[in-house]
XYZ file of C-alpha atoms in Angstrom:
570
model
C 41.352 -97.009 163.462
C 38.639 -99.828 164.214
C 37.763 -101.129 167.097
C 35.859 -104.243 166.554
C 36.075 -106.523 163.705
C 33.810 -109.427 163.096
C 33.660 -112.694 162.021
C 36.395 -113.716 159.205
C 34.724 -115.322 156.310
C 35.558 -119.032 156.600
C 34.381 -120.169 153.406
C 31.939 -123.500 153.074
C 34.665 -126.069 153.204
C 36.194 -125.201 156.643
C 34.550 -126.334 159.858
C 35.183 -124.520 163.164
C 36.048 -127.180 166.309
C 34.984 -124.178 168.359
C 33.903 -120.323 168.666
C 37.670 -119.652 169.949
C 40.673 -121.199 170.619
C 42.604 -119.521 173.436
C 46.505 -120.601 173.507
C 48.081 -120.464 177.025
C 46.469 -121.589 180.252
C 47.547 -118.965 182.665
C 46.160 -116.713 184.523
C 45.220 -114.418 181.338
C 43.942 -117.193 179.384
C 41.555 -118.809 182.094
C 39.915 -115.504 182.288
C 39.636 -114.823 178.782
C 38.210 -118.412 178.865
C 35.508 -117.823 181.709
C 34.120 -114.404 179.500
C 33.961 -116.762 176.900
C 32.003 -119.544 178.445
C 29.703 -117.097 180.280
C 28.779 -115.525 177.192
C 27.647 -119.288 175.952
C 30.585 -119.969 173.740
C 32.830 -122.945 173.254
C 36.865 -122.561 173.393
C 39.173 -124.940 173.091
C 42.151 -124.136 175.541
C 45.836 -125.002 174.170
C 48.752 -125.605 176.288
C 52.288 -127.429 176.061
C 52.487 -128.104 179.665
C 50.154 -131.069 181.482
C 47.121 -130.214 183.309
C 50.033 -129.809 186.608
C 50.450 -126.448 185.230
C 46.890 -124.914 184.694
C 47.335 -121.303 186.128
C 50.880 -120.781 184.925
C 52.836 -118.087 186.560
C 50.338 -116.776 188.636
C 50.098 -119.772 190.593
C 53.906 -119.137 191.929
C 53.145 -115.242 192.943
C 52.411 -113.516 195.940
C 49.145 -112.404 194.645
C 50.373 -108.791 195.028
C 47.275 -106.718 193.553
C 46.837 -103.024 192.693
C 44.247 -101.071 193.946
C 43.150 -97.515 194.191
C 41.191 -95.895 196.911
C 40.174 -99.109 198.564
C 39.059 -100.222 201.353
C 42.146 -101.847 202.956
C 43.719 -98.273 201.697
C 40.851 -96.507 203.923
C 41.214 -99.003 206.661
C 45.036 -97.909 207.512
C 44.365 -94.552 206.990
C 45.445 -94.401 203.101
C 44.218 -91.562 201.286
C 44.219 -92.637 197.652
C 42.518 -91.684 194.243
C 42.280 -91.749 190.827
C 44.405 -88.580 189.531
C 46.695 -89.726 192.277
C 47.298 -93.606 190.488
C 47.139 -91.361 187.337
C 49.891 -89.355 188.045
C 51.854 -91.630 189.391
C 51.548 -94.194 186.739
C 52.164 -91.821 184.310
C 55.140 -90.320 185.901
C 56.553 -94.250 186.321
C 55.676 -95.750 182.910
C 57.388 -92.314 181.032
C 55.768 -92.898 178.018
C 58.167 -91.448 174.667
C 57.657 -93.316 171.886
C 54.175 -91.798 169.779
C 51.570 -91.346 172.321
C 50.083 -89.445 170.137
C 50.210 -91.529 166.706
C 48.264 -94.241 165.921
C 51.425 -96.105 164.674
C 52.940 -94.936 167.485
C 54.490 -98.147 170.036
C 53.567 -96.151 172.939
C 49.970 -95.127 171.623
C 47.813 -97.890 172.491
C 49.871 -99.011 175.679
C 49.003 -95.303 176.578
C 45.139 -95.787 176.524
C 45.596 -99.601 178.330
C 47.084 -97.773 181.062
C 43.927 -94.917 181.286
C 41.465 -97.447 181.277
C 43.711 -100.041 183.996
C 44.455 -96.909 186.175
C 40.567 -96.448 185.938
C 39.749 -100.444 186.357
C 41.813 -100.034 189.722
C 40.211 -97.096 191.199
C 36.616 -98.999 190.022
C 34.881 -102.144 189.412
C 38.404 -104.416 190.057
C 37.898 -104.919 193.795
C 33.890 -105.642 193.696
C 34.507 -107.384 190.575
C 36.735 -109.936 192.221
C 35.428 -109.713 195.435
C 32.189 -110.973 194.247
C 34.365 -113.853 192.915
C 35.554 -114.935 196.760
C 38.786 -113.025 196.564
C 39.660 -111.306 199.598
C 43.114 -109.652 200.771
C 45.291 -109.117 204.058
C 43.974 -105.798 205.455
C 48.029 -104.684 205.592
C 48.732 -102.645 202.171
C 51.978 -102.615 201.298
C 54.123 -100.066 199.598
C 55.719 -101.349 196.855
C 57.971 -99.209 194.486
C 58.642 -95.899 196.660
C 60.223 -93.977 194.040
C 62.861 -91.763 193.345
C 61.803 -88.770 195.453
C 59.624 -86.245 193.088
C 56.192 -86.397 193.500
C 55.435 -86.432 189.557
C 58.467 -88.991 188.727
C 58.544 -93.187 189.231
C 57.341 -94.384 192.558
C 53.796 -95.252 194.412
C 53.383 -92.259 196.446
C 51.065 -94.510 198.773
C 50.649 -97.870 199.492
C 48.886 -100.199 196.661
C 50.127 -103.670 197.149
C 47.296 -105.546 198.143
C 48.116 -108.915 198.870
C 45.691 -111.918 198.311
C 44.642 -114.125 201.280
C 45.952 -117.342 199.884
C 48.164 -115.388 197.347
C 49.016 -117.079 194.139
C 46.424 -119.725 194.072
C 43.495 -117.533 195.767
C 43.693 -115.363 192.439
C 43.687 -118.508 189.864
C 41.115 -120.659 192.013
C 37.714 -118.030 190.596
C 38.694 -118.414 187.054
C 40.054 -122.326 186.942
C 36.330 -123.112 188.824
C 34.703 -121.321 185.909
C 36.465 -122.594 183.686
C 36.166 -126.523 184.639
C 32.480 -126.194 185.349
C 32.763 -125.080 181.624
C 34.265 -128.144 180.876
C 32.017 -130.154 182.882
C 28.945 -128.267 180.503
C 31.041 -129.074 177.642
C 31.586 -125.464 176.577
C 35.574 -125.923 177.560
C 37.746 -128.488 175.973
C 41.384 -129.079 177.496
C 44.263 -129.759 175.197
C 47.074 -130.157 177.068
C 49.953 -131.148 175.952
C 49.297 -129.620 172.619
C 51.956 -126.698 171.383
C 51.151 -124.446 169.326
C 53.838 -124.197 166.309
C 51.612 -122.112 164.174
C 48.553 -119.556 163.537
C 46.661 -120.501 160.443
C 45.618 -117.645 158.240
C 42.672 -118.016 155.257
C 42.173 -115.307 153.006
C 43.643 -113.276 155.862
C 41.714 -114.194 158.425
C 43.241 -116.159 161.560
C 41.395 -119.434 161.279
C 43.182 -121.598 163.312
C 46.871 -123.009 164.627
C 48.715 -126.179 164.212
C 51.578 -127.783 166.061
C 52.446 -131.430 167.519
C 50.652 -133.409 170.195
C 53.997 -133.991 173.009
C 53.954 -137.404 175.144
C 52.401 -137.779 178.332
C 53.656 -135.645 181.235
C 52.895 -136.363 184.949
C 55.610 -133.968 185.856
C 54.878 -131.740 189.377
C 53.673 -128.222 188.654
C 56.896 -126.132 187.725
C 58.879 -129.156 186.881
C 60.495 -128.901 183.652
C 58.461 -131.312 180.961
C 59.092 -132.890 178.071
C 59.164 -131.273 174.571
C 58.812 -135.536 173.200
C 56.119 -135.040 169.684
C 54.281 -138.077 169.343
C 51.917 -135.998 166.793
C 50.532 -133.442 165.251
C 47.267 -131.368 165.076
C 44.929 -128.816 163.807
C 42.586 -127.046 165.286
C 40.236 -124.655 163.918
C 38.409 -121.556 164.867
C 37.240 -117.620 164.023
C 39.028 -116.814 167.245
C 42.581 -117.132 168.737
C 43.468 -115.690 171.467
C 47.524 -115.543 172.487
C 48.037 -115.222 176.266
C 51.162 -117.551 176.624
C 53.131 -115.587 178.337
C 56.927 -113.816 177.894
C 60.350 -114.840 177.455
C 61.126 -114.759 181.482
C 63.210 -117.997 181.255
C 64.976 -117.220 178.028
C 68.231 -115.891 179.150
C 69.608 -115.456 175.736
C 66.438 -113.375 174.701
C 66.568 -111.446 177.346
C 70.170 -110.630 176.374
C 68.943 -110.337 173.003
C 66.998 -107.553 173.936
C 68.389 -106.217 176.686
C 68.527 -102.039 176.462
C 71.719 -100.051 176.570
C 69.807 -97.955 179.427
C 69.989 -100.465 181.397
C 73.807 -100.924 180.927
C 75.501 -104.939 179.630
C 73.127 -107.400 180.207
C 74.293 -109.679 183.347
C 76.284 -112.510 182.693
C 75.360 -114.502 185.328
C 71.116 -114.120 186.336
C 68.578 -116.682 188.078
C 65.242 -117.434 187.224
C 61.832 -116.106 188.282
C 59.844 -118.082 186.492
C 59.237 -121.461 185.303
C 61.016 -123.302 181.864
C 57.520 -123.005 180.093
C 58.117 -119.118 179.581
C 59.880 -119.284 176.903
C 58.455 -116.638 174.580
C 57.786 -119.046 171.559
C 54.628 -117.861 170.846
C 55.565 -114.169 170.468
C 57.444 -114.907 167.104
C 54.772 -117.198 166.003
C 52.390 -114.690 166.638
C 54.332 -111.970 164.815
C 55.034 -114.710 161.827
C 51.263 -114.316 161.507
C 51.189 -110.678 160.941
C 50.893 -109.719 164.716
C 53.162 -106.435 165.441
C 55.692 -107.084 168.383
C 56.615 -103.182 170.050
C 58.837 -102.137 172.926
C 60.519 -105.742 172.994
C 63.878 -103.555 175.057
C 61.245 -103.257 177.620
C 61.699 -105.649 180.955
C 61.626 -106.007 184.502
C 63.767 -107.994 186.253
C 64.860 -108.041 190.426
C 67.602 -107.074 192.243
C 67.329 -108.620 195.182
C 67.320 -112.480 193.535
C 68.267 -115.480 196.064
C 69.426 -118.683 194.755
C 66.805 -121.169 195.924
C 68.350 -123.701 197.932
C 64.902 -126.311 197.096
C 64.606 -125.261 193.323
C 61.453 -126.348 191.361
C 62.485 -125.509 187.979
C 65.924 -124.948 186.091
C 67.955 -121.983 188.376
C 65.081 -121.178 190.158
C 65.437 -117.638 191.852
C 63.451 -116.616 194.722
C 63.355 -112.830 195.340
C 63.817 -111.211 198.788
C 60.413 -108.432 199.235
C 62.603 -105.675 201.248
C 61.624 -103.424 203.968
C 63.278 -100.070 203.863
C 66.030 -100.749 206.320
C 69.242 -102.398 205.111
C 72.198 -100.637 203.851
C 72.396 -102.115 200.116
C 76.378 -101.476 198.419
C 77.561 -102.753 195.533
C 79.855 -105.683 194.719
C 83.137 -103.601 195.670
C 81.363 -102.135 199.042
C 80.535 -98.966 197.913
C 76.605 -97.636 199.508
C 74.097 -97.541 196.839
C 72.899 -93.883 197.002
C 69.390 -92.389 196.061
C 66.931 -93.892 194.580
C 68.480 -97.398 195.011
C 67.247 -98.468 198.257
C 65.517 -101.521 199.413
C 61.745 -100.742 198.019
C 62.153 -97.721 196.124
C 63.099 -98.010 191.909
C 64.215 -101.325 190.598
C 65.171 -100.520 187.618
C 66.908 -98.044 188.444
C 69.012 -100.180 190.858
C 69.647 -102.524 188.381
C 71.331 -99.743 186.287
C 73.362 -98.881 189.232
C 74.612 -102.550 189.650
C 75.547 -103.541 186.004
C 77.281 -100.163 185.237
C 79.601 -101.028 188.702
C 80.500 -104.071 186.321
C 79.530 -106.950 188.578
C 76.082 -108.866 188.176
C 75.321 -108.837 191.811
C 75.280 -106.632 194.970
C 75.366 -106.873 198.901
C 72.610 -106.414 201.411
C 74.238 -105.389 205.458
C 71.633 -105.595 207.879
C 71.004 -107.265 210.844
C 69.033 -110.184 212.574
C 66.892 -107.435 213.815
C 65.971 -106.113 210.393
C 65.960 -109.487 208.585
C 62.954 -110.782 210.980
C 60.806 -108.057 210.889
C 61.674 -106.589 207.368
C 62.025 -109.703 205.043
C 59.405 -111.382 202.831
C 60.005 -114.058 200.042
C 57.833 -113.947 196.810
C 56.359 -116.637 196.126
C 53.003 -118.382 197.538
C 55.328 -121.507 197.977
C 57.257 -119.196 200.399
C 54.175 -118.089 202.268
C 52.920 -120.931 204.010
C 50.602 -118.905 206.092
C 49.209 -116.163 203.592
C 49.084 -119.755 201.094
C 47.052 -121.610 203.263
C 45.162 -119.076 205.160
C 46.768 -120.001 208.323
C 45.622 -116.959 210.619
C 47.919 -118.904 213.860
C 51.034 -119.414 211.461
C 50.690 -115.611 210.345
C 50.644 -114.258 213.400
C 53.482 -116.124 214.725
C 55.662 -113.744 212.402
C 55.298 -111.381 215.474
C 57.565 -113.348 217.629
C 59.456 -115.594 215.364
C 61.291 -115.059 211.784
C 59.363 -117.553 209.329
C 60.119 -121.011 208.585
C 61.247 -119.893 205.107
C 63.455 -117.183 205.636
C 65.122 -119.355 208.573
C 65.755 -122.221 205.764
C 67.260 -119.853 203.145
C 69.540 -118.391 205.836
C 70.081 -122.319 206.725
C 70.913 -123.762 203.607
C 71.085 -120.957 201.369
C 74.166 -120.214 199.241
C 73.954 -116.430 199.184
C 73.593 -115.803 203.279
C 76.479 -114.626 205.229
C 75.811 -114.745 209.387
C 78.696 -113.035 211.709
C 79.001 -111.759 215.263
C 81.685 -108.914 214.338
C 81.682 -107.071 210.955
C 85.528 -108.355 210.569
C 83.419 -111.911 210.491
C 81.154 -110.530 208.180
C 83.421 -109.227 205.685
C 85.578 -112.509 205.442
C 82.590 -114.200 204.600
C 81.629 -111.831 202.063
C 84.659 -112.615 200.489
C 85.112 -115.830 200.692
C 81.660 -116.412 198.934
C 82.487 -114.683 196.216
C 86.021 -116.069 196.069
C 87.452 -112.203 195.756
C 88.518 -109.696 197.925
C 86.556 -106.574 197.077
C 85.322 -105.774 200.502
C 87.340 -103.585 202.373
C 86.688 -103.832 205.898
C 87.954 -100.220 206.869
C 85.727 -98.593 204.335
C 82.601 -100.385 204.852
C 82.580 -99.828 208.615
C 83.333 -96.056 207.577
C 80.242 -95.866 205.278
C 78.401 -97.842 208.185
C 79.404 -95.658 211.559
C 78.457 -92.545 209.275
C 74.869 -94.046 208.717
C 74.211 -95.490 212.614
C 76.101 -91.306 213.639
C 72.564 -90.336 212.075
C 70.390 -92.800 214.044
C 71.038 -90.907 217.092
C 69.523 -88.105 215.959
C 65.389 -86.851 215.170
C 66.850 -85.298 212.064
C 68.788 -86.350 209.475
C 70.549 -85.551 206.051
C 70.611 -89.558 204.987
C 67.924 -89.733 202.962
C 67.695 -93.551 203.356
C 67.307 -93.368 207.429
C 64.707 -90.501 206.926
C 62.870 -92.927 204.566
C 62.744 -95.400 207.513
C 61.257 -92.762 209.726
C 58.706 -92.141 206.679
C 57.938 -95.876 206.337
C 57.488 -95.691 210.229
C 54.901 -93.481 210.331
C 53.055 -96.056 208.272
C 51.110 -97.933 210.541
C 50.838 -101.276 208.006
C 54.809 -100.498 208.153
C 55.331 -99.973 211.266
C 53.288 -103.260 212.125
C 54.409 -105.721 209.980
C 57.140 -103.913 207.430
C 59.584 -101.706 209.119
C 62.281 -102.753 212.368
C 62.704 -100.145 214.776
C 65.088 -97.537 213.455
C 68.787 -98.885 214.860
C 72.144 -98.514 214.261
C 73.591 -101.730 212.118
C 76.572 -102.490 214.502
C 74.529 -102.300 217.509
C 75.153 -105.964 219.250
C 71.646 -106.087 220.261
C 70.256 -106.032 217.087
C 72.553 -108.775 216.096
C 74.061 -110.832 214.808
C 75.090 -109.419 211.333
C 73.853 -109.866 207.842
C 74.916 -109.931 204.710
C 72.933 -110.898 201.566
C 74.759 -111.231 197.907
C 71.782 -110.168 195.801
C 71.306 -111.761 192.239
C 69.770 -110.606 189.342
C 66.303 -112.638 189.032
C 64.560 -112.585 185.663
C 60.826 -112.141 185.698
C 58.312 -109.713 183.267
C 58.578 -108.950 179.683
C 57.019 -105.405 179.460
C 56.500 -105.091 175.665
C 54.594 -107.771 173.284
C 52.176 -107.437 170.714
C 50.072 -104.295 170.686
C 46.073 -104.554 170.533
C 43.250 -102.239 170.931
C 41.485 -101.554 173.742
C 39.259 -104.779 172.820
C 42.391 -106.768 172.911
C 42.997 -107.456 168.811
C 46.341 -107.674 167.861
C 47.211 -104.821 164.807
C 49.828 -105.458 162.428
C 53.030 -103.212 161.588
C 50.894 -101.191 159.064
C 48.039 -100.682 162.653
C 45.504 -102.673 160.633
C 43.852 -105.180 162.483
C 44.642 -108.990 161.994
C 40.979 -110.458 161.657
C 40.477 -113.199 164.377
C 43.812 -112.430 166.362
C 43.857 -111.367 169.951
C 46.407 -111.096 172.414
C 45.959 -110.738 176.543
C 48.604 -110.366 179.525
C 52.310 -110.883 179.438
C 52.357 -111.602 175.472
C 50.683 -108.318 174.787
C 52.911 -106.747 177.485
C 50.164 -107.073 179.670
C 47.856 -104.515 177.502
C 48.670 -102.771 174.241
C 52.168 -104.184 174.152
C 53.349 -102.445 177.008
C 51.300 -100.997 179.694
C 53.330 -100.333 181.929
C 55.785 -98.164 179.518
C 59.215 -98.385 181.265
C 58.677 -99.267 184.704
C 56.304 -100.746 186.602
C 54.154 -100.014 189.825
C 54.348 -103.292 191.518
C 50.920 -105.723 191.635
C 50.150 -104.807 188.390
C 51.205 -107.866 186.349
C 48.431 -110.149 188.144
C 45.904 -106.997 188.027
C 46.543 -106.464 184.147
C 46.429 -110.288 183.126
C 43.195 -110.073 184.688
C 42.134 -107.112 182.770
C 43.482 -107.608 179.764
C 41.910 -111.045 179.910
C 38.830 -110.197 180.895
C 38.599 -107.364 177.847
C 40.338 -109.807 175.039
C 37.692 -112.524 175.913
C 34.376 -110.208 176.197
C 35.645 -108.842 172.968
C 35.946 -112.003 171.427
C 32.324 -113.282 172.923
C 31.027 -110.368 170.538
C 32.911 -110.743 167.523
C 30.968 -114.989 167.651
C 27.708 -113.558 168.743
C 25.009 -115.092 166.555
């Protein structure tokens, strides 16, 4: 099967506006856009949203990045490598559907996950580093797994989170890319949406759509889908990086797999309005082959934001290993599905108990030293490089946790567990909790505190996470039983299902070319991050690793738009 394909013949009456047109301003699409301006070429970058938005998703993360064998790994004592990532990528992603044939879904989403894998153990960290990134020296450990060493799970700690998060990754690629603009080798359309990809004589040649009114909405804020015109634009090169179908609720449903049991009724929202997935269908309208579309991630641990930005805006609760997690009727959530270890998994567990939520016990204790909030909003201090503010974690529970417990709808706070309970209830206007069988299932897990050894596998994962030192630090509360007063007062968290990734999308090569259902290149079309499922229309196979979405819009940005800089060499 090629891997390159050159120039489509355009034909003497039609006049390029550029070398490429790349559609979607996120974090993919700037750095597509950068290769392509540092290679001398002229793109015309398409949006819907204002110029508020530039950076899309990424700008809302916790800049959570995967590496392998780094030097934050080596500075904590980390021991890390290449067939290490390998094998636990592979054993994670389960690959199953034609690795081995070229019109296989899985076969090309196979080879983008060799050559990330390889990225992360290589050139990513110097790569951005020499870009000004730089990351808090504390790894996390992300995904734990489901207890085999060759099955799902990191079997170290890879989350490498970005000093300044979110905006810290966008800032190196939005600089390059306006100092493009400033040479005049960039040209902005905002507020242009895409409606379709123009094929001559086969060959992508362009896309059309309508010009939308004005929008000085904030960045996140819903804007308006008003047409005051329409457009063309033309080119040899377009390049789809507009991201999933995140905020689609009935596509997700849609597409929801049986494996994962009946798609929620009731979910929030990880990501903004603007993910809406449109461009996927007008992509595969255009020949573009769409694979593993039952593929998805979506959290467990979703809070209702009590300040939303956009339309049932979720926030998402980053666990440490500690509280007891049961399901809607109080029954414990047994192996894998504990805080930090297989979400997917978990969210089996929770829509096959028939409810679309779950319950979080824990303490005060556990809450201040174990609980993060995604979202660079939600991290003031990583946000803003605030080294004082940071550090101030030690000794007090952050401003942002202490507002959603404030004014959030999905905290209950109680000095006795027959407190807690009645609040449980009355949140959820049932009465499913049983207060005689929780505190059963809870005095049999604090009966194995007391002990060095123990058969719960969840209190001997604390003890693991303990040994940890960026755990022990910064991640993981002092083992403790959950009805001891001093830890106090009581928890309880109703848990939400929060939409977020679309793990399939159209597959590409290596190079980042989209191939049609027949695995024949379409001439002119490429695809990077979330619309190509993040590389070869589904990376990550099943499941994902954690800090890998950010890592893999990067790299399959950075591939789709060197590819394209050689395909309009002259």
């Amino acid at each position: 099967m090629a891997q390159t394909a050159g120039l489509p013949a355009f034909g003497a009456a039609v006049a390029a506006d550029a070398d490429a047109i790349v559609v979607g301003h996120g974090l993919a699409g700037l750095v597509a856009t950068a290769e392509l301006v540092a290679a001398g070429r002229k793109v015309l970058l398409v949006d819907q949203e204002p110029q508020t938005g530039l950076g899309g998703q990424a700008y809302w993360s916790f800049g959570g990045l995967f590496l392998v064998n780094s030097e934050e790994q080596r500075l904590m004592g980390v021991k890390d490598s290449y067939d290490l990532a390998w094998q636990d990528w592979l054993g994670t992603a389960g690959f199953d559907r034609g690795v081995d044939d070229p019109a296989g879904q899985d076969y090309w989403a196979y080879r983008w996950a060799q050559a990330y894998v390889n990225f992360a153990a290589g050139e990513k960290r110097a790569w951005l580093a020499g870009l000004g990134m730089q990351w808090f020296p504390m790894v996390g450990w992300a995904e734990r797994g489901g207890g085999l060493a060759d099955g799902h799970g990191n079997s170290v700690p890879r989350f490498h989170v970005t000093w300044g998060t979110g905006p810290a990754v966008v800032e190196p690629f939005e600089r390059l890319v306006r100092a493009g603009a400033a040479a005049g080798k960039v040209i902005f359309k905002f507020r242009h949406r895409v409606d379709e990809i123009v094929r001559t004589n086969g060959a992508v040649t362009g896309v059309r759509g309508a010009v939308l009114e004005p929008s000085g909405v904030a960045r996140g804020r819903p804007s308006s889908r008003t047409v005051i015109g329409d457009f063309e634009l033309r080119a040899p090169i377009v390049i789809v990086t507009s991201g999933g179908i995140g905020a689609d609720h009935d596509l997700i449903r849609q597409n929801w797999p049986a494996r994962l049991g009946k798609a929620p009724g009731r979910m929030i929202t990880g990501v903004p309005a603007h993910v809406d997935g449109r461009m996927l269908a007008i992509t595969e309208r255009a020949g573009g082959r769409i694979v593993n579309p039952d593929r998805m991630w979506h959290y467990t641990e979703g809070l209702h934001n009590w300040d939303p930005i956009w339309p049932g805006h979720g926030i998402r609760i980053l666990p440490g290993p500690s509280s007891m997690w049961f399901d809607a009727t109080g029954r414990r959530l047994s192996a894998p599905d504990w805080p930090g270890y297989d979400t997917l998994h978990t969210l089996g567990t929770i829509t096959a108990s028939g409810y679309d939520y779950s319950w979080f016990v824990t303490t005060q204790k556990i809450v201040d030293k174990e609980f993060a909030l995604s979202g660079s909003e939600q991290n003031p201090d990583l946000t803003n490089k605030n080294i004082w503010l940071l550090l101030s974690r030690i000794w007090q529970t952050p401003e942002p946790i202490q507002k959603f417990q404030r004014y959030g709808e999905d905290f209950v706070k109680a000095g006795t567990l027959p407190e807690l309970v009645a609040g449980m209830n009355r949140l959820t206007g049932t009465d499913l909790i049983d207060l005689t069988d929780l505190k059963r299932q809870i005095d049999a897990r604090d009966r194995e505190i007391d002990n060095t050894y123990s058969k719960d596998a969840q209190v001997m994962g604390i003890r693991n996470a303990l040994s940890y030192p960026g755990d022990s630090l910064s991640r993981t509360a002092s083992a403790h039983r959950i009805l001891d007063s001093d830890a106090g007062p009581l928890v309880a968290v109703r848990l939400n299902v929060l939409t977020r990734k679309t793990l399939g999308g159209l597959q590409t090569n290596l190079q980042g070319q989209v191939l049609d259902p027949s695995g024949t290149l379409v001439p002119g079309l490429y695809a990077a991050g979330e619309a190509s499922g993040i590389g070869g229309g589904g990376v990550h196979g099943y499941r994902s690793l954690e800090g890998t979405f950010l890592g893999g819009c990067l790299f399959s940005g950075r591939a789709a738009g060197r590819a394209a800089a050689a395909a309009t060499a002259t």
